[in-house]
Coordinates of C-alpha atoms in Angstrom, one line a residue:
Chain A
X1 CA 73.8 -5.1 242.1
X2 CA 70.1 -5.2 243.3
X3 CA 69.5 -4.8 246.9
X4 CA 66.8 -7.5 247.7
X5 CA 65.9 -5.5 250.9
X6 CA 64.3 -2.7 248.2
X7 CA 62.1 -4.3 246.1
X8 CA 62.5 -2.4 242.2
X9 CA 58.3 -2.3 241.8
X10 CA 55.6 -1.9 244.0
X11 CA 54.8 -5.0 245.8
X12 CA 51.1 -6.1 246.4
X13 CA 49.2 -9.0 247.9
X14 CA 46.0 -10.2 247.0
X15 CA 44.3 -11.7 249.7
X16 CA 40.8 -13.9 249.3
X17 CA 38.9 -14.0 252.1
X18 CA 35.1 -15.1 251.7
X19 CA 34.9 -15.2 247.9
X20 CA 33.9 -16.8 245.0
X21 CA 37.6 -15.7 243.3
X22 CA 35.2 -13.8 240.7
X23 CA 37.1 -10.6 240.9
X24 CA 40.6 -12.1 240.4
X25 CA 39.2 -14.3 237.4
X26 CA 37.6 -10.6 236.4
X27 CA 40.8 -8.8 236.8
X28 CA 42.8 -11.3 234.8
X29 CA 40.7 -10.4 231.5
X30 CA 42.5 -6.6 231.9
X31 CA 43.7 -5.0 229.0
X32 CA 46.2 -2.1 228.2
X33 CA 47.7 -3.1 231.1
X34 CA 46.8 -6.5 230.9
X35 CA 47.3 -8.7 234.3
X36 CA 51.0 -9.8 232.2
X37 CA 51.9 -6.1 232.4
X38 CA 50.9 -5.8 235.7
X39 CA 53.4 -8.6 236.7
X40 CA 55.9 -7.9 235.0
X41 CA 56.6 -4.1 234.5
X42 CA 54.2 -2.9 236.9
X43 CA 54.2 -4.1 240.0
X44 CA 55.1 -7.2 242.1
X45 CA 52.5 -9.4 242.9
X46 CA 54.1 -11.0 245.9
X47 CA 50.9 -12.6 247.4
X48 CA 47.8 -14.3 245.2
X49 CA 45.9 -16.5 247.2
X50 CA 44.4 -17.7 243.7
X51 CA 47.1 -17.9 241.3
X52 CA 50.6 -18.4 243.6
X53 CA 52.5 -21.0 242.9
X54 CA 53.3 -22.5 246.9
X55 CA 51.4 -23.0 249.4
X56 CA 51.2 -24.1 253.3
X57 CA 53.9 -22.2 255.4
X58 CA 55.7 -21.1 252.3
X59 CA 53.0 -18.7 251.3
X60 CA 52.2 -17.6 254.5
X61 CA 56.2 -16.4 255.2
X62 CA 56.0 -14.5 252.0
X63 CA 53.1 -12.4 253.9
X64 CA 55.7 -12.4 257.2
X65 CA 58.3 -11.4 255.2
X66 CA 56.0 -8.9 253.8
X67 CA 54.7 -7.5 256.5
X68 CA 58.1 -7.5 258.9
X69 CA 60.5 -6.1 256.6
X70 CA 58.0 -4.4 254.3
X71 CA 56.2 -1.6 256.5
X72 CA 54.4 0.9 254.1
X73 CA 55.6 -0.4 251.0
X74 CA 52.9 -2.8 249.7
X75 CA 49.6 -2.4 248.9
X76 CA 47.0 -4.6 250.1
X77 CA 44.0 -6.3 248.1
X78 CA 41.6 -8.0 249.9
X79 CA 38.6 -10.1 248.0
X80 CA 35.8 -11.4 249.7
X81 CA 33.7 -10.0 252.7
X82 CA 35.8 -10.8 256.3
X83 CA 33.5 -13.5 258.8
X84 CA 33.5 -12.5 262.3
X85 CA 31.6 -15.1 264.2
X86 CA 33.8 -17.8 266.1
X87 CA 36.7 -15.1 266.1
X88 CA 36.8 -15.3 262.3
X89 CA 37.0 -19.0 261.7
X90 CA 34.7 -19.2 259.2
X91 CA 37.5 -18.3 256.8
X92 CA 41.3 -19.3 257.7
X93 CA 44.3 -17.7 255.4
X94 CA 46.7 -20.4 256.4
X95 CA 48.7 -21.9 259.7
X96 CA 50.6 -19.6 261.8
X97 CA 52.8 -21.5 264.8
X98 CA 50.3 -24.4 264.5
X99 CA 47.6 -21.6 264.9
X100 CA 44.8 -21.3 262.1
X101 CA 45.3 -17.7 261.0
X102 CA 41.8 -16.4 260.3
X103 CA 40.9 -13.9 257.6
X104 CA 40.2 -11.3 260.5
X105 CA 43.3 -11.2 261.9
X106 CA 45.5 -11.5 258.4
X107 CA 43.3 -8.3 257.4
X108 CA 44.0 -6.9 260.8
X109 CA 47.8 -7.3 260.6
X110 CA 48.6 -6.7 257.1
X111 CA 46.3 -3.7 257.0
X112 CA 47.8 -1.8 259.7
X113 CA 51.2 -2.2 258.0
X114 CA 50.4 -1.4 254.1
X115 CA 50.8 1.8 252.5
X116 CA 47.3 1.4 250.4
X117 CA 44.6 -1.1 251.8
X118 CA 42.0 -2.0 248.3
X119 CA 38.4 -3.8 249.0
X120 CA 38.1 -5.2 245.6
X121 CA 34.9 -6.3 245.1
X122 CA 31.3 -5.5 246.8
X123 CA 31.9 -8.2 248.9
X124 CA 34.8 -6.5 250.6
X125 CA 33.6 -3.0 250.1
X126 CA 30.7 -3.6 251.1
X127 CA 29.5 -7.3 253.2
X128 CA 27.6 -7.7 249.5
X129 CA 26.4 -11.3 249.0
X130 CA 28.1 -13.3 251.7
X131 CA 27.2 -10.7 254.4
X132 CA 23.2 -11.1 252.8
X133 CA 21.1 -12.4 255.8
X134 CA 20.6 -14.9 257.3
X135 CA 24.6 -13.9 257.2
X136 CA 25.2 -16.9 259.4
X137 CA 28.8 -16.1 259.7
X138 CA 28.8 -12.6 260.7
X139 CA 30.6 -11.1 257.3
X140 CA 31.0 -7.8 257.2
X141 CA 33.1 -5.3 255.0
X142 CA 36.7 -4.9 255.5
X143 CA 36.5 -1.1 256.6
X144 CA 34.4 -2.5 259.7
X145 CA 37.4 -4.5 260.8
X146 CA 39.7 -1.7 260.2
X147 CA 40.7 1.3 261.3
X148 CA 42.6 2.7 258.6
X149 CA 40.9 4.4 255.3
X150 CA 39.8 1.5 252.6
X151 CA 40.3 2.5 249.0
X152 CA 36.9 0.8 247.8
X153 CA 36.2 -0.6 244.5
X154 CA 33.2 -2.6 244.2
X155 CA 31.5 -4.6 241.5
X156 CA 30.1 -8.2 241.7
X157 CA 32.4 -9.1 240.1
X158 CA 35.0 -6.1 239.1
X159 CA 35.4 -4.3 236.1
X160 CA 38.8 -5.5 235.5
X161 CA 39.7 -1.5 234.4
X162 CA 38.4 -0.8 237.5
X163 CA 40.9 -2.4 240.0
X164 CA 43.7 -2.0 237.3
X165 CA 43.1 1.6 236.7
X166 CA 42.8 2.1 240.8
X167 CA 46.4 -0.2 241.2
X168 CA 48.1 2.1 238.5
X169 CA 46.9 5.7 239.6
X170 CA 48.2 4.4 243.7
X171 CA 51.4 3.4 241.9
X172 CA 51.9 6.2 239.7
X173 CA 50.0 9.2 241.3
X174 CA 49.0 8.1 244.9
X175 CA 45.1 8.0 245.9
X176 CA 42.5 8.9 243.5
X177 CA 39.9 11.2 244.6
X178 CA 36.7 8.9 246.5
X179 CA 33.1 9.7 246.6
X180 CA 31.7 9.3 250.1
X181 CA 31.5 5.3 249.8
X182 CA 35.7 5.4 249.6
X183 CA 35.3 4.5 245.5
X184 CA 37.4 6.8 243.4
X185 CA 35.4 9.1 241.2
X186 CA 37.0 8.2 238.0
X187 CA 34.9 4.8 237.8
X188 CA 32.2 5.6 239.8
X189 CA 31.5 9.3 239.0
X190 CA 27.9 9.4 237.2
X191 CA 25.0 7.0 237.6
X192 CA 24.7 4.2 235.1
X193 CA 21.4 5.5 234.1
X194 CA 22.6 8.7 232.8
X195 CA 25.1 7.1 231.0
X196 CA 22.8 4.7 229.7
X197 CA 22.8 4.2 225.9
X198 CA 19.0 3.3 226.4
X199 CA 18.9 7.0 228.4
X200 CA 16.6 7.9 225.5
X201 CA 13.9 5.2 225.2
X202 CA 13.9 6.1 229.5
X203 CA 12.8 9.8 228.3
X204 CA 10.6 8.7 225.6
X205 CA 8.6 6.1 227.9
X206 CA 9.8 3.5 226.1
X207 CA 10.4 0.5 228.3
X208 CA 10.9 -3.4 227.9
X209 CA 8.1 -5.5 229.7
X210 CA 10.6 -8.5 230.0
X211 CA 14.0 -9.3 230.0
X212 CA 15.0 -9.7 226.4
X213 CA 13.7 -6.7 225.0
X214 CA 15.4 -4.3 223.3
X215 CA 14.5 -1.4 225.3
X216 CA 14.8 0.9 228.3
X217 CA 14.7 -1.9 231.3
X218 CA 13.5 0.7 234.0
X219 CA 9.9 -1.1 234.6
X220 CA 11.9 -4.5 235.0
X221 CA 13.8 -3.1 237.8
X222 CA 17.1 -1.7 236.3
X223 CA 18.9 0.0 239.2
X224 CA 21.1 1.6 236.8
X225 CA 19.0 5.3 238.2
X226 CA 20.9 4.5 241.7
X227 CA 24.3 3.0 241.4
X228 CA 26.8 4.7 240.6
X229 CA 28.9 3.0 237.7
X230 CA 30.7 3.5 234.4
X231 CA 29.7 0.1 233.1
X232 CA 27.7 1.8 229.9
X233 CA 30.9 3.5 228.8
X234 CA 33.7 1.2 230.1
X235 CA 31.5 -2.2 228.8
X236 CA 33.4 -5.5 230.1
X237 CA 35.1 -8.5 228.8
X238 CA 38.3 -6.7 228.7
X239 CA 37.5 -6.0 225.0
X240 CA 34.9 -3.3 226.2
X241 CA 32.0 -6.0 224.3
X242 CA 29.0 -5.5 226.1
X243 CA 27.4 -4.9 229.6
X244 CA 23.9 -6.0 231.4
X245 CA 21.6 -3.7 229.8
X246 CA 22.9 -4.2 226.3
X247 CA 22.4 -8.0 226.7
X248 CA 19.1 -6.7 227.2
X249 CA 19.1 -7.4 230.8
X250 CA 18.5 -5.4 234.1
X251 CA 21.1 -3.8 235.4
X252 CA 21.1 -5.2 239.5
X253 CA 23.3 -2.1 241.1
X254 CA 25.9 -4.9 241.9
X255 CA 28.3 -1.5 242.6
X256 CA 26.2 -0.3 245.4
X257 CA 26.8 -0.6 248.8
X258 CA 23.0 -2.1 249.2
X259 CA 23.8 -4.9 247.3
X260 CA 22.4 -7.4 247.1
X261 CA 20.0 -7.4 250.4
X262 CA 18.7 -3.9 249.7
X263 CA 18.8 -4.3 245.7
X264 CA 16.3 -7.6 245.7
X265 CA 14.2 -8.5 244.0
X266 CA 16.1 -7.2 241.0
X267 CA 13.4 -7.4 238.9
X268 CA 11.3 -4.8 240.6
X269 CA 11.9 -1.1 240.9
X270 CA 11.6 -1.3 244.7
X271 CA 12.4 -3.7 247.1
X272 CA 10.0 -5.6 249.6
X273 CA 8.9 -4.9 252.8
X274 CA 10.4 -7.4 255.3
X275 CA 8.6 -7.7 259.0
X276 CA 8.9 -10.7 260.9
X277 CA 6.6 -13.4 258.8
X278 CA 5.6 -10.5 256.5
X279 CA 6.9 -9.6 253.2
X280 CA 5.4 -7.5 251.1
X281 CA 6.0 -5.8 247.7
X282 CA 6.4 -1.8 247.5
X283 CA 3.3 -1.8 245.1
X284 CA 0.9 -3.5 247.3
X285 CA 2.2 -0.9 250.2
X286 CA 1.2 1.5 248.0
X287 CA -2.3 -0.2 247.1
X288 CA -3.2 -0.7 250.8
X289 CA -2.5 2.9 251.9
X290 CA -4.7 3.7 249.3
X291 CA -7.2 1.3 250.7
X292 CA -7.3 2.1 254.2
X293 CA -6.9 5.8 253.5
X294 CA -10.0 5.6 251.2
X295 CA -11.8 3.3 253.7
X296 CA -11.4 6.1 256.7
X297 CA -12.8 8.9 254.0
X298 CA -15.3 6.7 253.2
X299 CA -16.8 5.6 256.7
X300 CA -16.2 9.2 258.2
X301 CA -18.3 10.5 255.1
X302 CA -21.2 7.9 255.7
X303 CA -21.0 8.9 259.4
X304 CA -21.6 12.4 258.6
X305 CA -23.9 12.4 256.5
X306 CA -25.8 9.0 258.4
X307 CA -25.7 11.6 261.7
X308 CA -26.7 14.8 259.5
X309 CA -23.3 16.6 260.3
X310 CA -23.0 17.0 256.9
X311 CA -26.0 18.7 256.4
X312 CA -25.3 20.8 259.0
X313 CA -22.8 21.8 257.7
X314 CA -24.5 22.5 254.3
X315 CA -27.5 24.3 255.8
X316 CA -25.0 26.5 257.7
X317 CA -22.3 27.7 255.4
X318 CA -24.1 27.2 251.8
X319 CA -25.7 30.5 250.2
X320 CA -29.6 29.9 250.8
X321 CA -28.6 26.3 252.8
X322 CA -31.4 27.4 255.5
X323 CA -34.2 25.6 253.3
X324 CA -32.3 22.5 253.5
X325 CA -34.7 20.2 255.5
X326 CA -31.8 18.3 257.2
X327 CA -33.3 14.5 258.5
X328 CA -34.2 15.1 262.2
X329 CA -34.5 11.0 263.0
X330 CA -31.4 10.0 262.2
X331 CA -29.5 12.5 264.0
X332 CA -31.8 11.8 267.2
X333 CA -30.8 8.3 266.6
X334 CA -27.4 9.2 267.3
X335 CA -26.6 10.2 271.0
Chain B
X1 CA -18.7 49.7 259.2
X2 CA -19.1 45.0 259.2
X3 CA -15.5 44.1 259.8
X4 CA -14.8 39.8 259.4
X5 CA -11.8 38.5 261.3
X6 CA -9.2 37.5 259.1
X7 CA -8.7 33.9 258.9
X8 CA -6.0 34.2 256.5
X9 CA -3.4 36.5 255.7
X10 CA -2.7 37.4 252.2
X11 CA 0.8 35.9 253.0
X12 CA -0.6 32.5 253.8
X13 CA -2.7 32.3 251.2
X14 CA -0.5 33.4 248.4
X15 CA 2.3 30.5 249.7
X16 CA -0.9 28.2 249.6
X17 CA -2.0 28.3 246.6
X18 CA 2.0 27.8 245.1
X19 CA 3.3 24.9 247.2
X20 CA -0.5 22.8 247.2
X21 CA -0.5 22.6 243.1
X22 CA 3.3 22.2 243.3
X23 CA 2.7 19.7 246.0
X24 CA 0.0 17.8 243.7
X25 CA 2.1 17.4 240.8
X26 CA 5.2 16.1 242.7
X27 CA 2.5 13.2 243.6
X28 CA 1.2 12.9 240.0
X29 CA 4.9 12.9 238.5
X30 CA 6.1 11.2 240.9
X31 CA 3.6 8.1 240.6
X32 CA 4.7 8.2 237.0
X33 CA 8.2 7.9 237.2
X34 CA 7.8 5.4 240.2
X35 CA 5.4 3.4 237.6
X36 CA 5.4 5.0 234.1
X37 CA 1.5 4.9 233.2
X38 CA -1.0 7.0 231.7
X39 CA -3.1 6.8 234.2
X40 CA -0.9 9.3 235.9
X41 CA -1.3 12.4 233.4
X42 CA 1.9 11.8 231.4
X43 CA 2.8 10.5 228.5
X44 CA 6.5 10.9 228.4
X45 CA 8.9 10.3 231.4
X46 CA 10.9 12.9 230.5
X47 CA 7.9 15.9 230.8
X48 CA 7.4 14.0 234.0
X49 CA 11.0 14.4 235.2
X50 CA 10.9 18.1 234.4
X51 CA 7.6 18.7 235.7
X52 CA 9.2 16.7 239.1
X53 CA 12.1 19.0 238.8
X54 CA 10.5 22.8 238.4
X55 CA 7.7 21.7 241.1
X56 CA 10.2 20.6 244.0
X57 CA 11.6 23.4 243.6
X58 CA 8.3 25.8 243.9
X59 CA 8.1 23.9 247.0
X60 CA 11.1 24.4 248.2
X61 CA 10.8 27.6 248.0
X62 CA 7.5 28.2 249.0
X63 CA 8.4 25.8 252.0
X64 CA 11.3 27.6 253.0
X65 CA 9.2 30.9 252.6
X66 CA 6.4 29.7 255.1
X67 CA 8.7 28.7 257.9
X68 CA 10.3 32.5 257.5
X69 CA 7.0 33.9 257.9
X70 CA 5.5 31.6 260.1
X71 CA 8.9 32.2 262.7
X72 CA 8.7 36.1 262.0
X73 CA 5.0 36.2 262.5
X74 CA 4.8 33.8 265.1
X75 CA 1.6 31.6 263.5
X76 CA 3.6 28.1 264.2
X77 CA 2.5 28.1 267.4
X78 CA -1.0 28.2 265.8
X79 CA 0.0 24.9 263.7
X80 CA 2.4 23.1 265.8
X81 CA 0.7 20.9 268.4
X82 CA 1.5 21.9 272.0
X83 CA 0.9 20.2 275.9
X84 CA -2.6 22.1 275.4
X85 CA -3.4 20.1 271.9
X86 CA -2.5 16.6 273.7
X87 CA -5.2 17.3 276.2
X88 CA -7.8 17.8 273.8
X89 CA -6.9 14.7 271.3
X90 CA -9.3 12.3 273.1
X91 CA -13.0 14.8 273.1
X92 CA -11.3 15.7 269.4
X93 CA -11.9 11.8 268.5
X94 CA -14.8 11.2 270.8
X95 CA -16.6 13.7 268.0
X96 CA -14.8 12.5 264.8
X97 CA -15.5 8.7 265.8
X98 CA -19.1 10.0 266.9
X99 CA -19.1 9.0 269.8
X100 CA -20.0 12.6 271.2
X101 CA -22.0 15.4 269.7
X102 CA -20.1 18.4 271.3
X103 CA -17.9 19.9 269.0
X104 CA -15.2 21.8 270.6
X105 CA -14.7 25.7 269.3
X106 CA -10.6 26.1 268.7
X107 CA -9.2 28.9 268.6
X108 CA -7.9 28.3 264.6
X109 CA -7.4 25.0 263.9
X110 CA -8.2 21.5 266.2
X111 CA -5.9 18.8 267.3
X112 CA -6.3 16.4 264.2
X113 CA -5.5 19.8 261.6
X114 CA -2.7 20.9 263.8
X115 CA -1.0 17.1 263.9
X116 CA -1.9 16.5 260.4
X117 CA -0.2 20.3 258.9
X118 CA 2.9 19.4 261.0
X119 CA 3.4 15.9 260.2
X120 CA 3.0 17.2 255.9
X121 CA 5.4 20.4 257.5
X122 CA 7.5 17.4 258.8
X123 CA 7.8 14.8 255.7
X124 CA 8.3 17.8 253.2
X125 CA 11.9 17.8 254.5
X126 CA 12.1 14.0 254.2
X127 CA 11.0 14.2 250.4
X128 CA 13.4 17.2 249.5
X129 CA 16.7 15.3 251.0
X130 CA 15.9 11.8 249.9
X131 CA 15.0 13.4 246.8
X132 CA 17.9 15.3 246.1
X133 CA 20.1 12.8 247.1
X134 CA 18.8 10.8 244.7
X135 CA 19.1 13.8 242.3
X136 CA 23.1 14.8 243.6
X137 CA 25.3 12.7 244.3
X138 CA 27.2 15.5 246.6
X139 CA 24.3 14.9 249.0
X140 CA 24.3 11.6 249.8
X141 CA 26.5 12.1 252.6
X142 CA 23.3 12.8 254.3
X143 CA 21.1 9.8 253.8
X144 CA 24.6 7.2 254.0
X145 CA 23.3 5.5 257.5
X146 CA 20.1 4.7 255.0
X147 CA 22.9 1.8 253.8
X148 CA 22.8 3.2 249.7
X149 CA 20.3 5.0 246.9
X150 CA 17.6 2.0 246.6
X151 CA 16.7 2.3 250.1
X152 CA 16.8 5.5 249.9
X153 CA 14.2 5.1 246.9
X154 CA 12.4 3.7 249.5
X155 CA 11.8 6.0 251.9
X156 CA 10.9 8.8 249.4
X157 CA 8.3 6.5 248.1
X158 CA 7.0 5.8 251.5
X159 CA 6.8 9.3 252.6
X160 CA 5.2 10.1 249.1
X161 CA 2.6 7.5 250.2
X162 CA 2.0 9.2 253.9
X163 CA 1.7 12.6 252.0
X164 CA -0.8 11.1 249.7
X165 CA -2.6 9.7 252.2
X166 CA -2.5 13.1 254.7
X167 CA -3.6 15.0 251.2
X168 CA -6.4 13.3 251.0
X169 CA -7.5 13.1 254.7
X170 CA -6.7 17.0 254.5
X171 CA -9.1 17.5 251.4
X172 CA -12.0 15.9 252.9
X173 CA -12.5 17.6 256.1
X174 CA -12.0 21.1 254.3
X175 CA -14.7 20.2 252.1
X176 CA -17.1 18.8 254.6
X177 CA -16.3 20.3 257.6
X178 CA -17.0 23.7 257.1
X179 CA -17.4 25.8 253.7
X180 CA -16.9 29.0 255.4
X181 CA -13.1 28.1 256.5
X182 CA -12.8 26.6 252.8
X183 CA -13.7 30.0 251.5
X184 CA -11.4 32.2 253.8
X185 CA -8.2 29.9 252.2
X186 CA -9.0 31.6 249.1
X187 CA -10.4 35.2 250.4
X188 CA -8.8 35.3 253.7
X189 CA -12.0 35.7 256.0
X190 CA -14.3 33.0 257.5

């Protein structure tokens, strides 16, 4: 007889909060274990805002239940960045006692009672695109609205492999081993770039000048040199077909914890300069401090030698500089 | 027996002459791997990586070496600006902007070389973390408040600029302000 009180599998609950349900969609095209194995030998999805069946109060006391009589025993997957302005009403879970129960405080509860607490997605590793300014409703990650260690896993969207593989090795072997962003090593180890299969054209100066082009895409941008991803090995699609750069097209670090505000444009190597009514590229930066530095030389060197300090200077410290006639009226011009 | 005052110690001069050609091709390499072009002195990004590499570490080194000798022999007070050096900032740049003929005698080296040796002293550091965290991934515990890696990118770029930019400010004045002090960094005496 089966004790209903004990659930048989681990029991998880895949909240959305501000998302575009991209990483659910992503995680469904999982293979070997497949999102069917994952159901139905793995674990227990108790909770998916996406694909459950009810809805209204009935979904919301499965996340009572789950949370009363569950303590430590589920893990927690959150999508989507958490909104914080107006007390979190820019994204409501459901009704609690008439109440609108906002994403902030469904995070807030269910966090503090799960054994595991998953940010899948930049979005809720990270803020990434719905925490991008103007950010208008406050979104922020969900480590910043709890206190409690956050297993991250980002990617705009997810590899699936990458949430499955982090689900399985909490199930089977407890928490992975994280890099100093939370994300566990075994998907987010090594930098893209230097597990590029276009590593070589890179080394060889061989680069594509637009997107298309069969080459290395580091002078369009890629940002595979600073985000930390297995994408070149791992590929996507479930059937491991193909990634960004080999659809020949920059890789945007969506993985990063910059993304996407300090990754844009993502067709330049560096991102602009914001000021208030300025924006300017990293290149022209670079142009201008050439400039101005050039322009001080310049107009300090036509001083000098316009006031004869330089050839002071020359008839002073050169070899045989005494017979230099240095131009007595222009430095008497200059008191 | 005609004794000169050493301007230079064989000390200085030797850490010099490793960390300013070290220092020039960590611009050069890394202008090429910020924008591969010839125009840079490279063909290959990959000589320019390695180049990159064995020169940040020369200056490193070098680096490191000059703040043990300039602590043991006491010559950073000679460098680093002091209450003394603020004083003197506005006759410094009364003369520089020519708007006064009386150039001050220092006792080594005046306001503008002392602010302009300690802010390169200062954004060395800046370039050999951002650098290596963009080289390690072990290190980038140090640079997280910068919010990731591109940012990060940033900021090594935009110091590379400042010491570009200090470089060449610093190249100028040694070659027109006197030839005698340009002389001793290579023989030691004025």
């Amino acid at each position: 007889m089966v004790n209903k009180d004990v659930p048989a599998k681990p029991l998880i609950i895949w909240l959305g909060t501000n998302t575009c349900a991209g990483d659910m969609l992503s995680l469904l095209n999982a293979k070997d274990p497949g999102y069917q194995e994952l159901i139905s030998s793995i674990a227990e999805l108790r909770f998916d805002y996406l694909l459950g069946a009810s809805e209204g109060s009935d979904a919301i006391n499965v996340l009572d239940d789950l949370q009363k009589n569950h303590k430590a025993a589920y893990i927690l997957v959150v999508e989507g960045s958490i909104p914080t302005r107006s007390n979190g009403l820019y994204s409501v879970i459901g009704y609690r006692n008439g109440k609108a129960w906002t994403a902030l405080q469904a995070v807030r509860e269910l966090g503090a009672e799960a054994r595991y607490v998953v940010a899948a997605g930049t979005c809720a590793a990270f803020g990434g695109i719905y925490a991008a300014a103007p950010n208008p409703s406050k979104c922020v990650s969900l480590q910043a609205v709890l206190d409690r260690k956050v297993i991250n896993v980002p990617g705009c969207p997810i590899n699936p492999e990458w949430m499955m593989g982090t689900l399985n090795h909490l199930i089977q072997y407890g928490e992975p081993a994280l890099d100093d962003y939370s994300r566990p090593k075994l998907f987010y180890g090594e930098t893209i770039h230097n597990l590029c299969q276009r590593r070589d054209y890179f080394d060889n100066s061989i680069f594509a000048a637009k997107p298309g082009e069969p080459w290395c895409m580091y002078k369009i941008g890629c940002k595979g040199p600073v985000t930390y991803a297995d994408c070149p090995v791992r590929q996507w699609n479930g059937e491991h077909l193909s990634w960004p750069v080999k659809a020949n097209t920059p890789c945007i670090g969506c993985a990063s914890p910059e993304f996407s505000d300090g990754n844009v444009p993502f067709f330049e190597h560096l991102p602009d300069v914001k000021l208030p009514g300025i924006k300017v590229t990293a290149n022209r930066v670079g142009l201008w401090t050439g400039v101005v530095t050039a322009l001080g030389i310049g107009a300090h060197l036509m001083g000098s030698i316009l006031t004869g300090r330089l050839a002071e200077t020359l008839k002073k410290d050169l070899p045989g500089g005494s017979k230099l006639k240095i131009r007595p009226r222009l430095k008497k011009g200059h008191k | 027996m005609n004794w000169k005052k050493q301007r230079h110690s064989g000390t200085v001069r030797l850490l010099h002459w490793v960390y300013a050609p070290a220092v020039l091709a960590l611009i050069f390499s890394g202008l090429y791997i910020h924008s591969p072009s010839r125009a840079f002195g490279f063909k290959r990004m990959d000589s320019a990586r390695k180049t990159h590499a064995v020169a940040q570490f020369l200056l490193l080194n070098s680096y490191l070496a000059r703040i043990c000798y300039g602590i043991k022999d006491k010559n950073y007070k000679e460098i680093i600006p002091n209450r003394k050096t603020l004083k003197a900032i506005p006759e410094f740049l009364k003369y520089e902007f020519f708007l006064s003929e009386k150039k001050t005698k220092y006792p080594k080296y005046n306001p503008g070389q002392k602010i302009l040796i300690t802010s390169l002293a200062g954004l060395i550091p800046v370039q050999m973390i951002t650098g290596m965290t963009l080289y390690f991934k072990p290190l980038q515990r140090a640079v997280k408040a910068a919010g990731g890696l591109n940012p990060v990118r940033w900021l090594h770029y935009l110091a590379a600029l400042m010491m570009v930019s200090f470089i060449s400010v610093h190249l100028y004045f040694t070659l027109t302000n006197s030839l005698k002090k340009l002389k001793s960094i290579f023989t030691g005496y004025a």
